[in-house]
XYZ file of C-alpha atoms in Angstrom:
235
model
C -13.974 -8.978 41.276
C -10.897 -6.781 40.958
C -9.725 -5.760 37.489
C -6.230 -7.331 37.860
C -7.862 -10.652 38.831
C -10.282 -10.394 35.871
C -7.365 -9.825 33.464
C -5.564 -12.845 34.942
C -8.625 -15.044 34.467
C -9.040 -13.841 30.877
C -5.403 -14.601 30.134
C -5.786 -18.068 31.656
C -8.886 -18.759 29.574
C -6.944 -17.769 26.451
C -4.224 -20.267 27.252
C -6.739 -23.039 27.952
C -8.475 -22.302 24.647
C -5.240 -22.679 22.733
C -3.814 -19.187 23.016
C -4.924 -15.713 21.927
C -2.951 -13.791 19.342
C -3.863 -10.404 20.767
C -6.143 -9.153 23.482
C -8.903 -6.891 22.149
C -7.664 -3.371 21.439
C -9.276 -0.899 23.883
C -11.707 1.461 22.173
C -10.426 5.037 21.881
C -13.159 7.309 23.297
C -12.319 10.200 20.949
C -14.110 10.921 17.644
C -12.487 9.437 14.527
C -11.462 12.815 13.113
C -9.574 13.686 16.301
C -7.776 10.325 16.235
C -6.842 10.842 12.568
C -5.538 14.351 13.246
C -3.175 12.936 15.874
C -2.155 10.157 13.486
C -1.202 12.683 10.827
C 0.874 14.600 13.363
C 2.785 11.365 13.953
C 3.188 10.909 10.190
C 4.786 14.349 10.027
C 7.330 13.067 12.572
C 7.741 9.815 10.594
C 6.321 7.782 13.471
C 4.543 5.541 10.983
C 3.968 2.516 13.226
C 2.223 4.595 15.900
C 0.208 6.420 13.259
C -0.928 3.099 11.776
C -2.185 2.013 15.192
C -4.221 5.194 15.494
C -5.752 4.566 12.083
C -6.773 1.125 13.351
C -8.604 2.901 16.180
C -10.259 5.239 13.663
C -11.425 2.227 11.619
C -13.187 0.856 14.709
C -15.084 4.148 14.882
C -15.890 4.310 11.152
C -15.569 0.817 9.628
C -16.990 1.965 6.281
C -14.439 4.744 5.738
C -12.202 3.471 2.955
C -9.653 6.249 3.303
C -8.730 4.978 6.783
C -7.939 1.481 5.499
C -5.905 2.909 2.620
C -3.886 5.217 4.854
C -3.256 2.559 7.506
C -2.078 0.115 4.853
C 0.113 2.768 3.240
C 1.847 3.404 6.558
C 2.326 -0.316 7.149
C 3.819 -0.704 3.673
C 6.202 2.169 4.371
C 7.717 0.285 7.319
C 7.756 -3.072 5.529
C 4.798 -4.644 7.332
C 3.347 -5.997 4.108
C 1.465 -8.912 5.644
C -0.374 -6.627 8.039
C -1.076 -4.168 5.230
C -2.600 -6.972 3.170
C -4.794 -8.015 6.099
C -6.042 -4.427 6.369
C -6.853 -4.249 2.653
C -8.740 -7.545 2.882
C -10.707 -6.362 5.897
C -11.785 -3.296 3.921
C -13.268 -5.113 0.922
C -16.550 -6.378 2.416
C -17.115 -3.054 4.189
C -16.884 -0.736 1.178
C -19.563 -0.085 -1.432
C -19.081 -1.982 -4.684
C -17.932 0.306 -7.484
C -16.779 3.049 -5.118
C -13.459 4.711 -5.918
C -12.059 3.702 -2.533
C -12.964 0.031 -3.048
C -11.358 0.072 -6.509
C -8.185 1.521 -4.981
C -8.195 -1.122 -2.230
C -8.532 -3.897 -4.837
C -5.657 -2.386 -6.840
C -3.335 -1.948 -3.874
C -4.177 -5.425 -2.549
C -3.412 -6.964 -5.943
C -0.087 -5.114 -6.189
C 1.117 -6.038 -2.708
C -0.004 -9.653 -3.227
C 1.885 -9.944 -6.521
C 5.034 -7.976 -5.678
C 5.671 -8.674 -2.015
C 3.613 -11.754 -1.126
C 4.130 -13.711 -4.387
C 0.429 -14.591 -4.473
C -0.342 -14.330 -8.184
C -3.534 -16.366 -7.882
C -5.153 -13.746 -5.654
C -3.684 -10.881 -7.687
C -5.128 -12.242 -10.930
C -8.508 -12.758 -9.301
C -8.491 -9.139 -8.122
C -7.445 -7.876 -11.571
C -10.715 -9.162 -13.021
C -12.653 -7.015 -10.532
C -11.145 -3.757 -11.794
C -12.987 -1.653 -14.411
C -11.909 -2.247 -18.001
C -9.720 0.569 -19.297
C -9.089 1.994 -15.833
C -5.640 3.132 -14.747
C -5.624 0.441 -12.094
C -6.421 -2.383 -14.508
C -3.957 -1.194 -17.160
C -1.100 -0.728 -14.696
C -1.743 -4.090 -13.076
C -1.966 -5.837 -16.473
C 1.344 -4.338 -17.563
C 2.911 -5.368 -14.275
C 1.686 -8.940 -14.673
C 3.305 -9.061 -18.115
C 6.549 -7.979 -16.462
C 6.271 -10.631 -13.749
C 5.776 -13.313 -16.406
C 8.828 -12.102 -18.377
C 6.757 -10.656 -21.223
C 8.680 -7.416 -21.051
C 8.107 -6.124 -24.560
C 4.332 -6.520 -24.177
C 4.215 -4.538 -20.936
C 5.630 -1.196 -22.161
C 2.730 -0.342 -24.575
C 0.264 -1.054 -21.758
C 2.142 1.222 -19.383
C 2.023 3.937 -22.052
C -1.772 3.517 -22.208
C -1.924 3.740 -18.419
C 0.027 7.005 -18.387
C -2.526 8.539 -20.745
C -5.376 7.920 -18.279
C -3.369 8.621 -15.096
C -4.818 11.560 -13.172
C -2.821 11.796 -9.961
C 0.864 11.956 -9.155
C 0.765 8.580 -7.439
C -0.938 6.961 -10.416
C 1.800 8.254 -12.713
C 4.482 7.259 -10.220
C 3.195 3.681 -9.935
C 3.180 3.213 -13.718
C 6.643 4.760 -14.074
C 8.027 2.604 -11.267
C 6.704 -0.530 -12.944
C 8.092 0.622 -16.296
C 11.468 1.149 -14.602
C 11.404 -2.458 -13.429
C 10.885 -3.569 -17.025
C 13.722 -1.381 -18.321
C 15.975 -2.686 -15.556
C 15.178 -6.269 -16.589
C 16.004 -5.345 -20.187
C 19.357 -3.829 -19.061
C 18.216 -0.423 -20.340
C 19.816 1.671 -17.589
C 19.061 5.049 -19.183
C 15.302 4.500 -19.380
C 15.253 2.766 -15.996
C 16.890 5.732 -14.240
C 14.754 8.255 -16.149
C 11.538 6.422 -15.223
C 12.571 6.216 -11.578
C 13.488 9.902 -11.499
C 10.059 10.813 -12.864
C 8.389 8.344 -10.500
C 9.951 9.770 -7.340
C 9.045 13.280 -8.445
C 5.388 12.281 -8.677
C 5.040 9.890 -5.744
C 3.465 10.778 -2.407
C 2.328 7.262 -1.367
C 4.803 6.215 1.328
C 4.781 2.542 0.394
C 5.419 3.393 -3.237
C 8.269 5.723 -2.261
C 9.806 2.825 -0.305
C 9.716 0.590 -3.379
C 11.026 3.296 -5.734
C 13.862 4.063 -3.322
C 14.909 0.405 -3.138
C 15.038 0.072 -6.928
C 16.822 3.412 -7.315
C 19.568 2.263 -4.944
C 20.128 -0.874 -6.992
C 19.949 0.787 -10.423
C 21.737 4.085 -9.863
C 24.525 3.053 -7.528
C 25.837 6.051 -5.617
C 23.572 8.681 -7.162
C 21.494 10.540 -4.578
C 17.757 9.857 -4.766
C 15.867 13.051 -5.744
C 13.615 14.495 -3.076
C 9.924 13.521 -3.296
C 7.476 16.379 -3.946
C 6.413 18.740 -1.156
C 4.186 16.983 1.366
C 5.729 13.551 0.782
C 8.517 11.961 2.783
C 10.962 9.183 2.187
C 10.309 6.391 4.699
């Protein structure tokens, strides 16, 4: 049977079965590290959608590599594909070792995107309980939940605790961005702008930079957004 005829029969069977969302993605024959290297070249050119597709191919090769899920989701967040990013985070959870740093980060990012962009507080609260007590991720998420429930004054002390245990630029940036949202809600423009300025100067996560940039535009008016640190790019 010829390949074109086989494809036609497969398509027909999909329609008879009620329709297929997507045909199976062809497997990339290259090793995962080669695929990822090409993906990062695309990131350097800000071709985030194409890079995300390559990370999907890398995940097929190494389905237990948490960094691939995190990077793919980050790229999807950067271009506003939040639903697809959430699907990727959810796919990662059963494939990563419990207690691993990558699984904790996936839980944290999934909770944030569910609460902020998907308005799914039930899932976000369930995920919060899976994070280690006293961790940056749990503190930041707790403070953010206080903000979302209009308990603004209660959130700031928790964000201050989170900053004490923050170890990376992105961890600091996430806390500062959430604090800026609180200050904006309280009509405290000075602290809102200061927090955003510090956030953008610590952030490298492309999805986080997208969110910081959106809030900066609303809070600061015509002021130019400061450049992210070396190695990071505005979406």
